[in-house]
Short mmCIF file of C-alpha atoms and ligand atoms in Angstrom, two decimals:
data_model
loop_
_atom_site.label_atom_id
_atom_site.label_comp_id
_atom_site.label_asym_id
_atom_site.label_seq_id
_atom_site.Cartn_x
_atom_site.Cartn_y
_atom_site.Cartn_z
CA MET A 18 54.44 57.56 155.21
CA PRO A 19 52.57 59.81 153.77
CA CYS A 20 55.14 60.88 151.12
CA THR A 21 58.04 58.48 150.84
CA VAL A 22 60.88 58.36 148.33
CA ILE A 23 62.59 55.02 147.66
CA VAL A 24 66.15 55.43 146.41
CA GLY A 25 68.74 52.79 145.49
CA ALA A 26 72.01 53.17 147.42
CA PHE A 27 74.56 51.69 145.02
CA TRP A 28 74.52 50.66 141.33
CA GLY A 29 70.90 49.50 141.15
CA ASP A 30 69.39 46.08 141.76
CA GLU A 31 69.31 46.59 145.50
CA GLY A 32 65.84 45.05 145.71
CA LYS A 33 63.73 48.20 145.55
CA GLY A 34 60.88 46.26 143.91
CA LYS A 35 60.64 43.93 146.87
CA ILE A 36 60.59 46.77 149.43
CA ILE A 37 57.97 48.71 147.44
CA SER A 38 55.73 45.68 147.05
CA TYR A 39 55.87 45.08 150.81
CA LEU A 40 54.97 48.71 151.56
CA ALA A 41 52.15 48.56 149.01
CA LEU A 42 50.45 45.90 151.08
CA LYS A 43 51.54 46.86 154.58
CA ASP A 44 50.96 50.62 154.35
CA ASN A 45 48.05 50.28 151.97
CA LEU A 46 49.56 52.79 149.52
CA ASP A 47 47.13 55.14 147.82
CA PHE A 48 49.59 56.12 145.08
CA CYS A 49 52.79 54.62 143.70
CA VAL A 50 54.66 56.69 141.11
CA ARG A 51 57.24 55.14 138.79
CA THR A 52 60.13 57.35 137.67
CA GLY A 53 62.94 56.72 135.18
CA SER A 54 62.66 54.53 132.14
CA VAL A 55 62.54 51.02 130.75
CA ASN A 56 66.23 50.24 131.41
CA ALA A 57 65.44 49.41 135.06
CA ALA A 58 63.63 46.21 136.02
CA HIS A 59 62.01 45.86 139.44
CA THR A 60 61.49 42.31 140.61
CA VAL A 61 58.38 41.45 142.60
CA TRP A 62 57.70 37.95 143.97
CA TYR A 63 54.12 37.54 145.07
CA GLU A 64 51.91 34.46 145.50
CA ASN A 65 54.60 32.22 143.95
CA LYS A 66 54.84 34.35 140.83
CA LYS A 67 57.81 36.43 139.73
CA TYR A 68 57.34 39.74 137.89
CA ALA A 69 60.17 41.79 136.32
CA LEU A 70 58.62 45.23 135.81
CA HIS A 71 60.13 47.90 133.57
CA MET A 72 57.14 50.25 133.44
CA VAL A 73 54.34 49.31 135.84
CA PRO A 74 54.95 50.45 139.45
CA ALA A 75 56.00 47.65 141.81
CA ALA A 76 53.05 48.39 144.12
CA PHE A 77 50.62 46.80 141.65
CA ILE A 78 50.05 43.85 144.01
CA ASN A 79 47.76 46.03 146.12
CA PRO A 80 44.55 46.31 144.03
CA LYS A 81 43.65 49.61 145.75
CA THR A 82 46.85 51.46 144.80
CA ARG A 83 46.61 54.04 142.01
CA LEU A 84 49.65 53.48 139.76
CA LEU A 85 51.23 56.42 137.97
CA VAL A 86 54.11 56.96 135.57
CA ALA A 87 55.78 60.31 136.32
CA ALA A 88 55.99 63.43 134.16
CA GLY A 89 59.77 63.08 134.10
CA ALA A 90 59.63 59.42 133.12
CA ASN A 91 60.32 57.99 129.70
CA VAL A 92 57.76 55.49 128.41
CA HIS A 93 58.33 52.39 126.26
CA VAL A 94 54.85 51.90 124.84
CA ALA A 95 55.08 48.21 123.84
CA GLN A 96 56.59 47.25 127.21
CA PHE A 97 53.93 49.31 129.00
CA PHE A 98 51.09 47.47 127.26
CA LYS A 99 52.74 44.09 127.86
CA GLU A 100 53.01 44.73 131.58
CA VAL A 101 49.52 46.25 131.90
CA GLU A 102 48.21 43.00 130.40
CA LEU A 103 50.38 40.87 132.68
CA THR A 104 49.36 42.71 135.85
CA GLN A 105 45.78 43.53 134.81
CA VAL A 106 45.92 47.11 136.04
CA GLN A 107 44.01 48.68 133.12
CA THR A 108 41.55 50.56 135.35
CA ARG A 109 44.04 52.08 137.77
CA ILE A 110 47.19 53.06 135.91
CA GLY A 111 47.94 56.48 134.45
CA ILE A 112 50.82 58.03 132.50
CA ASP A 113 51.58 61.70 132.81
CA GLU A 114 50.62 63.59 129.65
CA ASN A 115 54.13 65.06 129.44
CA ALA A 116 56.13 61.87 129.98
CA SER A 117 58.39 61.34 126.96
CA ILE A 118 58.41 58.34 124.64
CA ILE A 119 61.28 55.99 123.87
CA GLU A 120 61.15 54.49 120.37
CA GLU A 121 62.71 51.51 118.54
CA LYS A 122 65.16 53.83 116.77
CA HIS A 123 66.62 54.86 120.13
CA SER A 124 67.55 51.28 120.93
CA ALA A 125 69.24 50.93 117.52
CA GLN A 126 71.16 54.18 118.15
CA ASP A 127 72.19 53.01 121.62
CA LYS A 128 73.50 49.68 120.29
CA ALA A 129 75.36 51.34 117.39
CA SER A 130 77.22 53.77 119.65
CA ALA A 131 80.84 52.86 120.45
CA VAL A 132 80.73 55.09 123.53
CA ASN A 133 77.63 53.35 124.86
CA LYS A 134 79.20 49.95 124.15
CA GLY A 135 82.18 50.98 126.26
CA ILE A 136 79.89 52.04 129.10
CA GLY A 137 77.93 48.81 128.78
CA THR A 138 74.47 50.35 128.59
CA THR A 139 71.39 48.15 128.80
CA GLY A 140 70.77 48.73 125.07
CA TRP A 141 67.17 49.88 125.54
CA GLY A 142 68.04 53.27 124.05
CA VAL A 143 67.33 55.44 127.05
CA GLY A 144 70.35 57.71 126.50
CA PRO A 145 69.35 58.57 122.89
CA ALA A 146 65.70 59.00 123.95
CA ILE A 147 66.67 61.50 126.64
CA GLU A 148 68.98 63.30 124.19
CA GLU A 149 65.93 63.79 122.01
CA ARG A 150 63.89 65.08 124.92
CA VAL A 151 66.60 67.63 125.69
CA LYS A 152 66.67 68.66 122.03
CA ARG A 153 62.89 69.27 122.32
CA THR A 154 62.10 66.84 119.51
CA ALA A 155 60.75 63.91 121.59
CA LYS A 156 57.20 62.61 121.36
CA LEU A 157 55.18 62.92 124.54
CA ALA A 158 52.55 60.57 125.94
CA LYS A 159 49.76 63.02 124.98
CA ASP A 160 50.84 62.79 121.31
CA LEU A 161 50.06 59.06 121.01
CA PRO A 162 46.41 58.09 120.35
CA GLU A 163 46.94 54.57 121.75
CA LEU A 164 47.89 56.04 125.13
CA LYS A 165 44.82 58.23 125.34
CA PRO A 166 42.93 55.97 127.80
CA TYR A 167 45.87 56.20 130.20
CA VAL A 168 47.01 59.80 129.91
CA ALA A 169 46.53 61.87 133.08
CA ASP A 170 47.65 65.01 134.85
CA THR A 171 49.60 63.02 137.40
CA ILE A 172 51.22 66.09 138.99
CA THR A 173 47.83 67.46 140.07
CA GLU A 174 46.67 64.00 141.13
CA ILE A 175 49.71 63.41 143.32
CA ASN A 176 49.66 66.85 144.91
CA ASP A 177 45.89 66.62 145.53
CA GLY A 178 46.55 63.25 147.16
CA LEU A 179 49.21 64.77 149.40
CA ASP A 180 46.83 67.60 150.36
CA GLN A 181 44.34 64.94 151.45
CA GLY A 182 46.93 63.08 153.52
CA LYS A 183 47.08 60.04 151.22
CA ASN A 184 50.00 57.60 151.28
CA VAL A 185 52.19 58.36 148.29
CA LEU A 186 55.31 56.40 147.38
CA LEU A 187 57.75 57.75 144.80
CA GLU A 188 59.50 54.78 143.23
CA GLY A 189 63.10 55.55 142.35
CA THR A 190 64.87 53.42 139.79
CA GLN A 191 68.49 52.28 139.32
CA GLY A 192 71.03 53.31 141.98
CA PHE A 193 72.53 56.50 143.27
CA MET A 194 76.00 55.61 141.92
CA LEU A 195 74.55 55.63 138.39
CA SER A 196 73.44 59.27 138.74
CA LEU A 197 74.43 61.45 135.81
CA PHE A 198 75.37 64.21 138.25
CA LEU A 199 75.97 62.96 141.78
CA GLY A 200 77.56 59.52 142.09
CA GLY A 201 80.95 60.61 140.76
CA GLY A 202 81.13 57.79 138.23
CA TYR A 203 80.82 59.78 134.98
CA PRO A 204 80.91 58.58 132.19
CA TYR A 205 79.93 55.15 133.59
CA VAL A 206 76.49 56.39 134.54
CA THR A 207 72.95 56.46 133.23
CA SER A 208 71.26 59.38 131.46
CA ARG A 209 69.48 60.95 134.46
CA ASP A 210 69.95 61.92 138.07
CA THR A 211 68.93 58.91 140.16
CA GLY A 212 69.09 60.66 143.56
CA ALA A 213 66.21 61.20 145.98
CA SER A 214 65.66 64.87 145.06
CA ALA A 215 65.47 63.99 141.37
CA ILE A 216 62.94 61.25 142.04
CA ALA A 217 60.66 63.79 143.73
CA SER A 218 61.34 66.29 140.95
CA GLU A 219 60.44 63.80 138.20
CA ALA A 220 57.14 63.14 139.94
CA GLY A 221 56.36 66.85 140.39
CA VAL A 222 56.69 66.82 144.19
CA GLY A 223 58.50 69.69 145.90
CA PRO A 224 61.26 68.82 148.40
CA THR A 225 59.37 70.14 151.44
CA ARG A 226 56.49 67.72 150.76
CA VAL A 227 58.66 64.62 151.16
CA ASP A 228 58.39 63.05 154.63
CA GLU A 229 60.64 60.00 154.40
CA VAL A 230 63.54 58.95 152.22
CA ILE A 231 64.22 55.21 152.41
CA ILE A 232 67.61 54.30 151.02
CA VAL A 233 67.78 50.68 149.92
CA PHE A 234 70.99 48.79 150.68
CA LYS A 235 71.62 45.26 149.51
CA SER A 236 73.75 43.15 151.90
CA PHE A 237 76.44 42.96 149.21
CA ILE A 238 76.99 45.17 146.18
CA THR A 239 76.49 44.39 142.50
CA ARG A 240 77.03 46.27 139.29
CA VAL A 241 76.37 45.53 135.60
CA GLY A 242 78.21 47.18 132.73
CA ALA A 243 81.61 48.86 132.86
CA GLY A 244 83.11 51.27 135.40
CA PRO A 245 84.84 50.94 138.77
CA LEU A 246 83.51 48.68 141.53
CA PRO A 247 85.60 49.06 144.70
CA GLY A 248 86.39 45.72 146.39
CA GLU A 249 85.19 43.69 143.38
CA ILE A 250 85.55 39.92 143.77
CA THR A 251 85.91 37.34 140.98
CA LYS A 252 82.95 35.48 139.49
CA GLU A 253 84.30 32.24 141.02
CA GLU A 254 84.37 33.84 144.46
CA ALA A 255 80.89 35.32 143.94
CA LEU A 256 79.55 31.88 143.01
CA LYS A 257 81.17 30.38 146.11
CA ARG A 258 79.58 33.02 148.36
CA GLY A 259 76.19 32.77 146.67
CA TRP A 260 76.35 36.39 145.50
CA PHE A 261 76.39 35.69 141.77
CA GLU A 262 73.39 37.31 140.07
CA VAL A 263 72.06 37.68 136.54
CA ALA A 264 70.18 40.90 135.65
CA ALA A 265 66.38 40.63 135.69
CA GLY A 266 66.03 42.90 132.66
CA THR A 267 68.92 42.14 130.32
CA GLY A 268 70.15 38.69 131.40
CA ARG A 269 73.65 40.11 131.90
CA GLU A 270 75.95 38.78 134.62
CA ARG A 271 76.37 41.12 137.57
CA ARG A 272 79.76 41.89 139.07
CA SER A 273 79.90 41.87 142.86
CA ALA A 274 81.68 43.29 145.90
CA PRO A 275 81.22 43.25 149.67
CA PHE A 276 79.05 45.83 151.45
CA ASP A 277 80.86 49.19 151.62
CA PHE A 278 80.14 51.06 154.87
CA ASP A 279 81.85 54.30 153.80
CA LEU A 280 79.91 54.46 150.55
CA ALA A 281 76.69 53.63 152.41
CA LYS A 282 77.30 56.51 154.81
CA LYS A 283 78.15 58.97 152.07
CA ASN A 284 75.11 58.08 149.96
CA ALA A 285 72.70 58.06 152.91
CA ARG A 286 73.82 61.59 153.67
CA ILE A 287 73.61 62.97 150.12
CA ASN A 288 70.15 61.49 149.66
CA GLY A 289 68.93 62.76 153.03
CA ALA A 290 67.90 59.25 154.07
CA THR A 291 65.63 59.07 157.13
CA GLN A 292 65.46 55.26 157.09
CA ALA A 293 67.30 52.41 155.44
CA ALA A 294 66.06 49.12 154.04
CA LEU A 295 68.50 46.21 153.89
CA THR A 296 67.77 43.42 151.41
CA LYS A 297 69.07 39.88 150.93
CA LEU A 298 70.29 39.48 154.49
CA ASP A 299 69.58 35.75 154.03
CA VAL A 300 72.08 35.60 151.17
CA ILE A 301 74.98 36.47 153.45
CA PHE A 302 73.45 34.81 156.54
CA PRO A 303 71.44 31.80 155.20
CA GLU A 304 70.19 30.90 158.68
CA CYS A 305 68.08 34.11 158.53
CA ASN A 306 66.00 32.96 155.56
CA GLY A 307 62.30 33.73 155.93
CA LYS A 308 62.66 35.27 159.41
CA ARG A 309 60.13 37.98 160.21
CA ARG A 310 61.29 39.09 163.68
CA PHE A 311 64.56 40.84 164.47
CA ASP A 312 65.00 38.74 167.62
CA ASP A 313 65.06 35.60 165.47
CA LEU A 314 68.16 36.70 163.54
CA SER A 315 71.54 35.18 164.35
CA ALA A 316 73.96 37.21 166.48
CA GLU A 317 76.21 37.77 163.46
CA ALA A 318 73.35 39.09 161.33
CA LYS A 319 72.20 41.42 164.11
CA GLN A 320 75.75 42.70 164.45
CA PHE A 321 75.89 43.46 160.71
CA VAL A 322 72.65 45.47 160.93
CA LYS A 323 73.91 47.35 164.00
CA GLU A 324 77.17 48.17 162.26
CA ILE A 325 75.27 49.67 159.32
CA GLU A 326 73.21 51.79 161.70
CA GLU A 327 76.25 52.96 163.65
CA LYS A 328 78.32 53.78 160.59
CA THR A 329 75.59 55.47 158.53
CA GLY A 330 73.63 57.06 161.39
CA VAL A 331 70.40 55.86 159.76
CA PRO A 332 68.00 53.33 161.34
CA VAL A 333 67.60 50.09 159.38
CA THR A 334 63.83 49.77 159.58
CA LEU A 335 63.09 47.14 156.92
CA ILE A 336 65.12 43.96 156.46
CA GLY A 337 64.60 41.51 153.61
CA THR A 338 65.06 37.84 154.49
CA GLY A 339 63.76 36.15 151.33
CA PRO A 340 62.41 36.90 147.85
CA ASN A 341 58.70 37.03 148.69
CA ALA A 342 57.13 40.48 149.17
CA LEU A 343 56.24 39.51 152.75
CA ASP A 344 59.66 38.13 153.77
CA ILE A 345 60.47 41.27 155.72
CA ILE A 346 61.38 42.25 159.26
CA ASP A 347 59.56 45.53 159.85
CA ARG A 348 61.11 47.51 162.71
CA ARG A 349 59.07 50.67 162.22
CA LYS A 350 56.94 51.74 165.17
P1 IMP B 47 71.77 52.90 130.30
O1 IMP B 47 71.00 53.44 131.45
O2 IMP B 47 71.07 51.75 129.61
O3 IMP B 47 72.23 53.95 129.34
O4 IMP B 47 73.13 52.25 130.90
C1 IMP B 47 74.10 53.05 131.56
C2 IMP B 47 74.68 52.30 132.75
O5 IMP B 47 73.68 52.16 133.76
C3 IMP B 47 75.15 50.87 132.45
O6 IMP B 47 76.26 50.57 133.29
C4 IMP B 47 73.97 50.02 132.85
O7 IMP B 47 74.35 48.70 133.19
C5 IMP B 47 73.49 50.78 134.07
N1 IMP B 47 72.07 50.58 134.36
C6 IMP B 47 71.02 51.20 133.77
N2 IMP B 47 69.86 50.81 134.33
C7 IMP B 47 70.17 49.94 135.30
C8 IMP B 47 69.39 49.22 136.27
O8 IMP B 47 68.18 49.28 136.37
N3 IMP B 47 70.09 48.40 137.12
C9 IMP B 47 71.44 48.33 137.08
N4 IMP B 47 72.20 48.99 136.20
C10 IMP B 47 71.58 49.79 135.33
MG1 MG B 48 66.95 45.93 138.40
#
């Protein structure tokens, strides 16, 4: 640590929630800052319970971690309260006073838009909510009386924490290929920049204060909604390989494709990745399920990890071998 950005490498759903929940416990995070909006769901499996979090930071499983929702984030109030109740984090969660609010009308606008239908948005209304923020007509967290107990100056809190050498994790959402500016997939993108620099920016952290950027790769690639997916396989083939997934947030079927080394290299570079996490290794190499030591992986699995390191030039320091937060091979010093 102390200031780490977690960024998704592909089209989201790489397993960022799992990596963050592991780091929350292992590195005893002092702060975890959620960026983005309600369209992204982070899955955390802990003590036999599954959580799909759209608002509360994935580090909630460490009771000592201060949980913050960034100034650049966009808050769905009902979902926020639902998750605060579920995770019981009332005393240690804060929302930046200037975070914007997403309302019911935005979801209706999203669903009524032919353009958004063609893109296959999640339907939460994030695009219309951000449009309103850009128009300078959005409500902010400080405008809502019901949020008063949670409203904070998170930018000062985070930067004070960094001054004091605290462990701060900036939780990126979605994937780099969905970036409004950088992934090259416009118009099949989301309504914000999802890259590492933007994650820091949303949280109010300057680029020179970031120590580590962990890019999260999944062992195969998935995408929901429309837009190109190089190397896409059929649903039948995905089912056969065990790659078929249904979205945690929307229940939509995910499309899938094999791991793409060239894309991994390109995105590691643009995001300035210093480390990589690799999730779901056990899905492509079932014999690796639950392993917690690199030496215990099969030769084939080790070769796959080495190939990623060689081709991207980034060390694969964290490897997910099962859904539980602690099913991780940690190769950091
Ligand atoms: P929107 O962000 O709901 O406007 O959707 C725009 C595009 O981003 C669609 O292709 C969505 O499927 C995709 N998308 C948005 N959030 C996520 C996410 O958290 N995981 C995966 N795809 C997402
Ligand atoms: Mg997700």
